[in-house]
mmCIF file with all atom_site columns, C-alpha atoms in Angstrom:
data_model
loop_
_atom_site.group_PDB
_atom_site.id
_atom_site.type_symbol
_atom_site.label_atom_id
_atom_site.label_alt_id
_atom_site.label_comp_id
_atom_site.label_asym_id
_atom_site.label_entity_id
_atom_site.label_seq_id
_atom_site.pdbx_PDB_ins_code
_atom_site.Cartn_x
_atom_site.Cartn_y
_atom_site.Cartn_z
_atom_site.occupancy
_atom_site.B_iso_or_equiv
_atom_site.pdbx_formal_charge
_atom_site.auth_seq_id
_atom_site.auth_comp_id
_atom_site.auth_asym_id
_atom_site.auth_atom_id
_atom_site.pdbx_PDB_model_num
ATOM 1  C CA . UNK B 1 1  ? 0.144   -0.314  0.212   1.00 0.00 ? 1  UNK B CA 1
ATOM 2  C CA . UNK B 1 2  ? 1.448   3.151   -0.752  1.00 0.00 ? 2  UNK B CA 1
ATOM 3  C CA . UNK B 1 3  ? -1.362  6.749   -0.080  1.00 0.00 ? 3  UNK B CA 1
ATOM 4  C CA . UNK B 1 4  ? -3.766  4.800   0.104   1.00 0.00 ? 4  UNK B CA 1
ATOM 5  C CA . UNK B 1 5  ? -3.324  2.827   -3.423  1.00 0.00 ? 5  UNK B CA 1
ATOM 6  C CA . UNK B 1 6  ? -2.439  -0.683  -4.060  1.00 0.00 ? 6  UNK B CA 1
ATOM 7  C CA . UNK B 1 7  ? 0.579   -0.750  -6.452  1.00 0.00 ? 7  UNK B CA 1
ATOM 8  C CA . UNK B 1 8  ? 1.907   -3.740  -7.427  1.00 0.00 ? 8  UNK B CA 1
ATOM 9  C CA . UNK B 1 9  ? 5.207   -3.293  -9.501  1.00 0.00 ? 9  UNK B CA 1
ATOM 10 C CA . UNK B 1 10 ? 5.407   -5.959  -12.408 1.00 0.00 ? 10 UNK B CA 1
ATOM 11 C CA . UNK B 1 11 ? 9.019   -7.535  -14.598 1.00 0.00 ? 11 UNK B CA 1
ATOM 12 C CA . UNK B 1 12 ? 7.747   -8.791  -18.100 1.00 0.00 ? 12 UNK B CA 1
ATOM 13 C CA . UNK B 1 13 ? 10.774  -10.715 -19.323 1.00 0.00 ? 13 UNK B CA 1
ATOM 14 C CA . UNK B 1 14 ? 10.138  -12.284 -22.880 1.00 0.00 ? 14 UNK B CA 1
ATOM 15 C CA . UNK B 1 15 ? 12.194  -15.041 -23.100 1.00 0.00 ? 15 UNK B CA 1
ATOM 16 C CA . UNK B 1 16 ? 10.876  -16.842 -26.282 1.00 0.00 ? 16 UNK B CA 1
ATOM 17 C CA . UNK B 1 17 ? 12.370  -16.174 -29.591 1.00 0.00 ? 17 UNK B CA 1
ATOM 18 C CA . UNK B 1 18 ? 9.875   -14.200 -30.903 1.00 0.00 ? 18 UNK B CA 1
ATOM 19 C CA . UNK B 1 19 ? 8.191   -10.751 -30.096 1.00 0.00 ? 19 UNK B CA 1
ATOM 20 C CA . UNK B 1 20 ? 5.282   -11.219 -27.870 1.00 0.00 ? 20 UNK B CA 1
ATOM 21 C CA . UNK B 1 21 ? 2.412   -8.564  -26.715 1.00 0.00 ? 21 UNK B CA 1
ATOM 22 C CA . UNK B 1 22 ? 1.569   -9.693  -23.062 1.00 0.00 ? 22 UNK B CA 1
ATOM 23 C CA . UNK B 1 23 ? -1.575  -8.748  -21.139 1.00 0.00 ? 23 UNK B CA 1
ATOM 24 C CA . UNK B 1 24 ? -1.508  -8.628  -16.888 1.00 0.00 ? 24 UNK B CA 1
ATOM 25 C CA . UNK B 1 25 ? -4.711  -8.465  -15.033 1.00 0.00 ? 25 UNK B CA 1
ATOM 26 C CA . UNK B 1 26 ? -3.946  -7.732  -11.343 1.00 0.00 ? 26 UNK B CA 1
ATOM 27 C CA . UNK B 1 27 ? -7.212  -8.027  -9.294  1.00 0.00 ? 27 UNK B CA 1
ATOM 28 C CA . UNK B 1 28 ? -7.203  -6.839  -6.013  1.00 0.00 ? 28 UNK B CA 1
ATOM 29 C CA . UNK B 1 29 ? -9.354  -8.113  -2.757  1.00 0.00 ? 29 UNK B CA 1
ATOM 30 C CA . UNK B 1 30 ? -9.537  -6.906  0.579   1.00 0.00 ? 30 UNK B CA 1
ATOM 31 C CA . UNK B 1 31 ? -9.987  -4.446  2.499   1.00 0.00 ? 31 UNK B CA 1
ATOM 32 C CA . UNK B 1 32 ? -14.191 -3.130  3.632   1.00 0.00 ? 32 UNK B CA 1
ATOM 33 C CA . UNK B 1 33 ? -15.616 -4.069  -0.168  1.00 0.00 ? 33 UNK B CA 1
ATOM 34 C CA . UNK B 1 34 ? -16.493 -7.484  -0.908  1.00 0.00 ? 34 UNK B CA 1
ATOM 35 C CA . UNK B 1 35 ? -15.838 -6.628  -4.861  1.00 0.00 ? 35 UNK B CA 1
ATOM 36 C CA . UNK B 1 36 ? -12.625 -7.500  -6.395  1.00 0.00 ? 36 UNK B CA 1
ATOM 37 C CA . UNK B 1 37 ? -10.318 -3.988  -8.158  1.00 0.00 ? 37 UNK B CA 1
ATOM 38 C CA . UNK B 1 38 ? -9.206  -4.877  -11.114 1.00 0.00 ? 38 UNK B CA 1
ATOM 39 C CA . UNK B 1 39 ? -6.365  -3.266  -14.036 1.00 0.00 ? 39 UNK B CA 1
ATOM 40 C CA . UNK B 1 40 ? -4.929  -4.489  -16.953 1.00 0.00 ? 40 UNK B CA 1
ATOM 41 C CA . UNK B 1 41 ? -1.589  -3.748  -18.110 1.00 0.00 ? 41 UNK B CA 1
ATOM 42 C CA . UNK B 1 42 ? -0.385  -4.207  -21.948 1.00 0.00 ? 42 UNK B CA 1
ATOM 43 C CA . UNK B 1 43 ? 2.857   -4.758  -23.071 1.00 0.00 ? 43 UNK B CA 1
ATOM 44 C CA . UNK B 1 44 ? 3.288   -4.443  -26.882 1.00 0.00 ? 44 UNK B CA 1
ATOM 45 C CA . UNK B 1 45 ? 5.590   -6.320  -28.556 1.00 0.00 ? 45 UNK B CA 1
ATOM 46 C CA . UNK B 1 46 ? 8.645   -6.985  -26.364 1.00 0.00 ? 46 UNK B CA 1
ATOM 47 C CA . UNK B 1 47 ? 11.571  -8.220  -27.586 1.00 0.00 ? 47 UNK B CA 1
ATOM 48 C CA . UNK B 1 48 ? 12.603  -11.713 -27.135 1.00 0.00 ? 48 UNK B CA 1
ATOM 49 C CA . UNK B 1 49 ? 15.823  -11.809 -24.097 1.00 0.00 ? 49 UNK B CA 1
ATOM 50 C CA . UNK B 1 50 ? 13.860  -8.043  -23.095 1.00 0.00 ? 50 UNK B CA 1
ATOM 51 C CA . UNK B 1 51 ? 12.679  -6.990  -19.721 1.00 0.00 ? 51 UNK B CA 1
ATOM 52 C CA . UNK B 1 52 ? 9.184   -4.813  -19.727 1.00 0.00 ? 52 UNK B CA 1
ATOM 53 C CA . UNK B 1 53 ? 9.187   -3.019  -16.224 1.00 0.00 ? 53 UNK B CA 1
ATOM 54 C CA . UNK B 1 54 ? 6.100   -1.411  -15.334 1.00 0.00 ? 54 UNK B CA 1
ATOM 55 C CA . UNK B 1 55 ? 3.627   -1.320  -12.143 1.00 0.00 ? 55 UNK B CA 1
ATOM 56 C CA . UNK B 1 56 ? -0.432  -1.225  -12.233 1.00 0.00 ? 56 UNK B CA 1
ATOM 57 C CA . UNK B 1 57 ? -1.507  1.284   -9.552  1.00 0.00 ? 57 UNK B CA 1
ATOM 58 C CA . UNK B 1 58 ? -5.179  0.486   -8.068  1.00 0.00 ? 58 UNK B CA 1
ATOM 59 C CA . UNK B 1 59 ? -7.259  3.563   -6.736  1.00 0.00 ? 59 UNK B CA 1
ATOM 60 C CA . UNK B 1 60 ? -9.983  2.443   -4.652  1.00 0.00 ? 60 UNK B CA 1
ATOM 61 C CA . UNK B 1 61 ? -11.763 4.044   -0.895  1.00 0.00 ? 61 UNK B CA 1
ATOM 62 C CA . UNK B 1 62 ? -12.230 0.467   -0.017  1.00 0.00 ? 62 UNK B CA 1
ATOM 63 C CA . UNK B 1 63 ? -8.664  -0.679  -0.341  1.00 0.00 ? 63 UNK B CA 1
ATOM 64 C CA . UNK B 1 64 ? -7.453  1.987   2.254   1.00 0.00 ? 64 UNK B CA 1
ATOM 65 C CA . UNK B 1 65 ? -5.978  0.901   4.866   1.00 0.00 ? 65 UNK B CA 1
ATOM 66 C CA . UNK B 1 66 ? -5.746  -2.617  4.387   1.00 0.00 ? 66 UNK B CA 1
ATOM 67 C CA . UNK B 1 67 ? -2.080  -3.300  4.827   1.00 0.00 ? 67 UNK B CA 1
ATOM 68 C CA . UNK B 1 68 ? -1.712  -6.496  4.934   1.00 0.00 ? 68 UNK B CA 1
ATOM 69 C CA . UNK B 1 69 ? -5.020  -7.587  4.197   1.00 0.00 ? 69 UNK B CA 1
ATOM 70 C CA . UNK B 1 70 ? -5.493  -8.154  0.566   1.00 0.00 ? 70 UNK B CA 1
ATOM 71 C CA . UNK B 1 71 ? -5.517  -11.117 -2.103  1.00 0.00 ? 71 UNK B CA 1
ATOM 72 C CA . UNK B 1 72 ? -3.824  -10.123 -5.074  1.00 0.00 ? 72 UNK B CA 1
ATOM 73 C CA . UNK B 1 73 ? -3.928  -12.520 -8.588  1.00 0.00 ? 73 UNK B CA 1
ATOM 74 C CA . UNK B 1 74 ? -2.500  -11.935 -11.601 1.00 0.00 ? 74 UNK B CA 1
ATOM 75 C CA . UNK B 1 75 ? -3.677  -13.183 -14.633 1.00 0.00 ? 75 UNK B CA 1
ATOM 76 C CA . UNK B 1 76 ? -1.105  -13.095 -17.786 1.00 0.00 ? 76 UNK B CA 1
ATOM 77 C CA . UNK B 1 77 ? -1.703  -13.460 -21.543 1.00 0.00 ? 77 UNK B CA 1
ATOM 78 C CA . UNK B 1 78 ? 0.892   -13.450 -24.207 1.00 0.00 ? 78 UNK B CA 1
ATOM 79 C CA . UNK B 1 79 ? -0.068  -13.283 -27.794 1.00 0.00 ? 79 UNK B CA 1
ATOM 80 C CA . UNK B 1 80 ? 1.930   -13.112 -31.092 1.00 0.00 ? 80 UNK B CA 1
ATOM 81 C CA . UNK B 1 81 ? 1.045   -9.783  -32.395 1.00 0.00 ? 81 UNK B CA 1
ATOM 82 C CA . UNK B 1 82 ? 2.994   -10.689 -36.317 1.00 0.00 ? 82 UNK B CA 1
ATOM 83 C CA . UNK B 1 83 ? 1.309   -14.539 -36.199 1.00 0.00 ? 83 UNK B CA 1
ATOM 84 C CA . UNK B 1 84 ? -1.007  -13.541 -38.553 1.00 0.00 ? 84 UNK B CA 1
ATOM 85 C CA . UNK B 1 85 ? 1.218   -10.888 -40.834 1.00 0.00 ? 85 UNK B CA 1
ATOM 86 C CA . UNK B 1 86 ? 2.469   -11.665 -44.243 1.00 0.00 ? 86 UNK B CA 1
#
């Protein structure tokens, strides 16, 4: 938690041999609200062997004061942006 925001650092690393696009959905459950909060980050065309650092920043009134009381989950989707290119 940072100033009432849930900040989740992400490091995306492409260890394949093609450029890839990654979509990461970060979902946080906790605080005074029962429903989850979600944020999606996208990294387009990440070159092979490179790392893409980023972070999500979830700001919601129900998260304030929940240090240590949240559950964070990630959903990662990897796609080849050039798979259909001719």
